[in-house]
mmCIF file with all atom_site columns, C-alpha atoms in Angstrom:
data_model
loop_
_atom_site.group_PDB
_atom_site.id
_atom_site.type_symbol
_atom_site.label_atom_id
_atom_site.label_alt_id
_atom_site.label_comp_id
_atom_site.label_asym_id
_atom_site.label_entity_id
_atom_site.label_seq_id
_atom_site.pdbx_PDB_ins_code
_atom_site.Cartn_x
_atom_site.Cartn_y
_atom_site.Cartn_z
_atom_site.occupancy
_atom_site.B_iso_or_equiv
_atom_site.pdbx_formal_charge
_atom_site.auth_seq_id
_atom_site.auth_comp_id
_atom_site.auth_asym_id
_atom_site.auth_atom_id
_atom_site.pdbx_PDB_model_num
ATOM 1  C CA . LEU A 1 1  ? -147.567 -207.976 1.571  1.00 0.00 ? 1  LEU A CA 1
ATOM 2  C CA . PHE A 1 2  ? -146.141 -211.486 1.778  1.00 0.00 ? 2  PHE A CA 1
ATOM 3  C CA . TRP A 1 3  ? -142.542 -210.888 0.276  1.00 0.00 ? 3  TRP A CA 1
ATOM 4  C CA . LEU A 1 4  ? -141.657 -208.033 3.213  1.00 0.00 ? 4  LEU A CA 1
ATOM 5  C CA . SER A 1 5  ? -143.023 -210.132 6.207  1.00 0.00 ? 5  SER A CA 1
ATOM 6  C CA . LEU A 1 6  ? -140.703 -213.022 4.665  1.00 0.00 ? 6  LEU A CA 1
ATOM 7  C CA . VAL A 1 7  ? -137.892 -210.491 4.624  1.00 0.00 ? 7  VAL A CA 1
ATOM 8  C CA . PHE A 1 8  ? -138.075 -209.122 7.791  1.00 0.00 ? 8  PHE A CA 1
ATOM 9  C CA . VAL A 1 9  ? -139.111 -212.760 9.180  1.00 0.00 ? 9  VAL A CA 1
ATOM 10 C CA . GLY A 1 10 ? -135.384 -213.326 7.703  1.00 0.00 ? 10 GLY A CA 1
ATOM 11 C CA . THR A 1 11 ? -133.734 -210.731 9.277  1.00 0.00 ? 11 THR A CA 1
ATOM 12 C CA . SER A 1 12 ? -134.965 -211.886 12.801 1.00 0.00 ? 12 SER A CA 1
ATOM 13 C CA . VAL A 1 13 ? -133.939 -214.880 12.027 1.00 0.00 ? 13 VAL A CA 1
ATOM 14 C CA . LEU A 1 14 ? -130.235 -214.089 11.344 1.00 0.00 ? 14 LEU A CA 1
ATOM 15 C CA . ALA A 1 15 ? -130.263 -211.714 14.412 1.00 0.00 ? 15 ALA A CA 1
ATOM 16 C CA . GLU A 1 16 ? -127.732 -213.261 17.234 1.00 0.00 ? 16 GLU A CA 1
ATOM 17 C CA . SER A 1 17 ? -127.094 -212.467 20.870 1.00 0.00 ? 17 SER A CA 1
ATOM 18 C CA . ARG A 1 18 ? -123.009 -212.130 21.271 1.00 0.00 ? 18 ARG A CA 1
ATOM 19 C CA . PHE A 1 19 ? -121.434 -211.696 24.281 1.00 0.00 ? 19 PHE A CA 1
ATOM 20 C CA . VAL A 1 20 ? -118.338 -210.592 25.631 1.00 0.00 ? 20 VAL A CA 1
ATOM 21 C CA . SER A 1 21 ? -115.747 -210.704 28.873 1.00 0.00 ? 21 SER A CA 1
ATOM 22 C CA . PRO A 1 22 ? -112.660 -209.096 30.524 1.00 0.00 ? 22 PRO A CA 1
ATOM 23 C CA . SER A 1 23 ? -111.684 -213.066 30.445 1.00 0.00 ? 23 SER A CA 1
ATOM 24 C CA . GLY A 1 24 ? -112.589 -214.319 27.078 1.00 0.00 ? 24 GLY A CA 1
ATOM 25 C CA . ASP A 1 25 ? -110.738 -213.852 23.149 1.00 0.00 ? 25 ASP A CA 1
ATOM 26 C CA . ASP A 1 26 ? -111.204 -211.944 20.167 1.00 0.00 ? 26 ASP A CA 1
ATOM 27 C CA . SER A 1 27 ? -110.806 -215.397 18.455 1.00 0.00 ? 27 SER A CA 1
ATOM 28 C CA . ALA A 1 28 ? -113.383 -216.927 20.012 1.00 0.00 ? 28 ALA A CA 1
ATOM 29 C CA . ALA A 1 29 ? -117.133 -217.044 19.124 1.00 0.00 ? 29 ALA A CA 1
ATOM 30 C CA . GLY A 1 30 ? -118.809 -214.410 20.569 1.00 0.00 ? 30 GLY A CA 1
ATOM 31 C CA . SER A 1 31 ? -121.256 -216.708 22.498 1.00 0.00 ? 31 SER A CA 1
ATOM 32 C CA . GLU A 1 32 ? -121.950 -216.504 25.851 1.00 0.00 ? 32 GLU A CA 1
ATOM 33 C CA . SER A 1 33 ? -119.875 -219.775 26.529 1.00 0.00 ? 33 SER A CA 1
ATOM 34 C CA . ALA A 1 34 ? -116.620 -218.686 24.663 1.00 0.00 ? 34 ALA A CA 1
ATOM 35 C CA . PRO A 1 35 ? -117.181 -214.800 24.675 1.00 0.00 ? 35 PRO A CA 1
ATOM 36 C CA . TRP A 1 36 ? -115.049 -212.379 23.230 1.00 0.00 ? 36 TRP A CA 1
ATOM 37 C CA . ARG A 1 37 ? -112.262 -210.370 25.265 1.00 0.00 ? 37 ARG A CA 1
ATOM 38 C CA . THR A 1 38 ? -112.813 -207.061 24.313 1.00 0.00 ? 38 THR A CA 1
ATOM 39 C CA . ILE A 1 39 ? -115.921 -204.655 23.589 1.00 0.00 ? 39 ILE A CA 1
ATOM 40 C CA . GLN A 1 40 ? -114.627 -203.009 20.497 1.00 0.00 ? 40 GLN A CA 1
ATOM 41 C CA . HIS A 1 41 ? -114.264 -206.534 18.536 1.00 0.00 ? 41 HIS A CA 1
ATOM 42 C CA . GLY A 1 42 ? -117.426 -207.354 19.851 1.00 0.00 ? 42 GLY A CA 1
ATOM 43 C CA . CYS A 1 43 ? -119.013 -204.237 18.188 1.00 0.00 ? 43 CYS A CA 1
ATOM 44 C CA . ASP A 1 44 ? -117.031 -204.657 15.161 1.00 0.00 ? 44 ASP A CA 1
ATOM 45 C CA . GLN A 1 45 ? -119.110 -207.948 14.560 1.00 0.00 ? 45 GLN A CA 1
ATOM 46 C CA . LEU A 1 46 ? -122.398 -206.484 15.009 1.00 0.00 ? 46 LEU A CA 1
ATOM 47 C CA . LYS A 1 47 ? -125.257 -207.127 12.185 1.00 0.00 ? 47 LYS A CA 1
ATOM 48 C CA . PRO A 1 48 ? -128.548 -205.076 12.796 1.00 0.00 ? 48 PRO A CA 1
ATOM 49 C CA . GLY A 1 49 ? -130.661 -207.331 15.466 1.00 0.00 ? 49 GLY A CA 1
ATOM 50 C CA . ASP A 1 50 ? -128.090 -208.506 17.185 1.00 0.00 ? 50 ASP A CA 1
ATOM 51 C CA . VAL A 1 51 ? -127.473 -208.074 21.116 1.00 0.00 ? 51 VAL A CA 1
ATOM 52 C CA . LEU A 1 52 ? -124.033 -207.601 22.476 1.00 0.00 ? 52 LEU A CA 1
ATOM 53 C CA . THR A 1 53 ? -124.121 -208.533 26.058 1.00 0.00 ? 53 THR A CA 1
ATOM 54 C CA . VAL A 1 54 ? -121.219 -206.709 27.675 1.00 0.00 ? 54 VAL A CA 1
ATOM 55 C CA . LEU A 1 55 ? -120.600 -209.557 31.008 1.00 0.00 ? 55 LEU A CA 1
ATOM 56 C CA . PRO A 1 56 ? -119.558 -208.384 34.403 1.00 0.00 ? 56 PRO A CA 1
ATOM 57 C CA . GLY A 1 57 ? -115.409 -206.937 34.316 1.00 0.00 ? 57 GLY A CA 1
ATOM 58 C CA . VAL A 1 58 ? -113.547 -203.856 34.062 1.00 0.00 ? 58 VAL A CA 1
ATOM 59 C CA . TYR A 1 59 ? -113.106 -203.087 30.426 1.00 0.00 ? 59 TYR A CA 1
ATOM 60 C CA . GLU A 1 60 ? -109.969 -200.739 29.822 1.00 0.00 ? 60 GLU A CA 1
ATOM 61 C CA . GLU A 1 61 ? -110.665 -199.517 26.142 1.00 0.00 ? 61 GLU A CA 1
ATOM 62 C CA . LYS A 1 62 ? -111.967 -196.804 23.546 1.00 0.00 ? 62 LYS A CA 1
ATOM 63 C CA . ILE A 1 63 ? -114.818 -197.891 22.022 1.00 0.00 ? 63 ILE A CA 1
ATOM 64 C CA . LYS A 1 64 ? -116.165 -196.761 18.727 1.00 0.00 ? 64 LYS A CA 1
ATOM 65 C CA . VAL A 1 65 ? -119.126 -197.841 17.259 1.00 0.00 ? 65 VAL A CA 1
ATOM 66 C CA . ARG A 1 66 ? -118.731 -198.512 13.622 1.00 0.00 ? 66 ARG A CA 1
ATOM 67 C CA . VAL A 1 67 ? -122.260 -200.387 12.844 1.00 0.00 ? 67 VAL A CA 1
ATOM 68 C CA . SER A 1 68 ? -126.002 -199.065 12.809 1.00 0.00 ? 68 SER A CA 1
ATOM 69 C CA . GLY A 1 69 ? -129.102 -200.625 12.967 1.00 0.00 ? 69 GLY A CA 1
ATOM 70 C CA . ALA A 1 70 ? -131.723 -201.106 10.246 1.00 0.00 ? 70 ALA A CA 1
ATOM 71 C CA . GLU A 1 71 ? -135.532 -199.833 11.146 1.00 0.00 ? 71 GLU A CA 1
ATOM 72 C CA . GLY A 1 72 ? -137.030 -202.602 12.517 1.00 0.00 ? 72 GLY A CA 1
ATOM 73 C CA . SER A 1 73 ? -133.602 -204.037 13.668 1.00 0.00 ? 73 SER A CA 1
ATOM 74 C CA . PRO A 1 74 ? -131.459 -202.207 15.947 1.00 0.00 ? 74 PRO A CA 1
ATOM 75 C CA . ILE A 1 75 ? -128.067 -202.709 17.441 1.00 0.00 ? 75 ILE A CA 1
ATOM 76 C CA . THR A 1 76 ? -128.563 -203.214 20.846 1.00 0.00 ? 76 THR A CA 1
ATOM 77 C CA . ILE A 1 77 ? -125.202 -203.108 23.089 1.00 0.00 ? 77 ILE A CA 1
ATOM 78 C CA . GLN A 1 78 ? -126.163 -203.614 27.039 1.00 0.00 ? 78 GLN A CA 1
ATOM 79 C CA . GLY A 1 79 ? -124.712 -204.073 30.059 1.00 0.00 ? 79 GLY A CA 1
ATOM 80 C CA . LYS A 1 80 ? -124.941 -206.745 32.587 1.00 0.00 ? 80 LYS A CA 1
ATOM 81 C CA . PRO A 1 81 ? -124.323 -205.440 36.448 1.00 0.00 ? 81 PRO A CA 1
ATOM 82 C CA . GLY A 1 82 ? -120.481 -204.996 37.059 1.00 0.00 ? 82 GLY A CA 1
ATOM 83 C CA . ALA A 1 83 ? -119.766 -204.389 33.466 1.00 0.00 ? 83 ALA A CA 1
ATOM 84 C CA . VAL A 1 84 ? -117.591 -201.264 34.029 1.00 0.00 ? 84 VAL A CA 1
ATOM 85 C CA . ILE A 1 85 ? -115.766 -199.889 30.911 1.00 0.00 ? 85 ILE A CA 1
ATOM 86 C CA . SER A 1 86 ? -112.560 -197.643 32.409 1.00 0.00 ? 86 SER A CA 1
ATOM 87 C CA . GLY A 1 87 ? -110.444 -195.224 30.908 1.00 0.00 ? 87 GLY A CA 1
ATOM 88 C CA . LYS A 1 88 ? -107.631 -196.018 33.126 1.00 0.00 ? 88 LYS A CA 1
ATOM 89 C CA . GLY A 1 89 ? -104.583 -196.179 30.783 1.00 0.00 ? 89 GLY A CA 1
ATOM 90 C CA . VAL A 1 90 ? -106.099 -195.691 27.201 1.00 0.00 ? 90 VAL A CA 1
ATOM 91 C CA . LYS A 1 91 ? -104.206 -193.373 25.087 1.00 0.00 ? 91 LYS A CA 1
ATOM 92 C CA . GLY A 1 92 ? -106.233 -191.657 22.662 1.00 0.00 ? 92 GLY A CA 1
#
């Protein structure tokens, strides 16, 4: 039981809060002060337990979530008020 507790705590500690913004850059750190530009890039970086926050603005992109969380460590993608995903101009 002790070992299982260590594994759970270790997983929680590794979870990160990440951010995307229309004014961001996909080569940035993904932090609130240095957000990524695209939701797709953000999704591609996520690990179990991570939270991706989509900051206000319009995102014209097609998104495929290719990762998944784990039991007790879900991946969360949340939008702040004013975050809009638009299909305008997106091909495919």
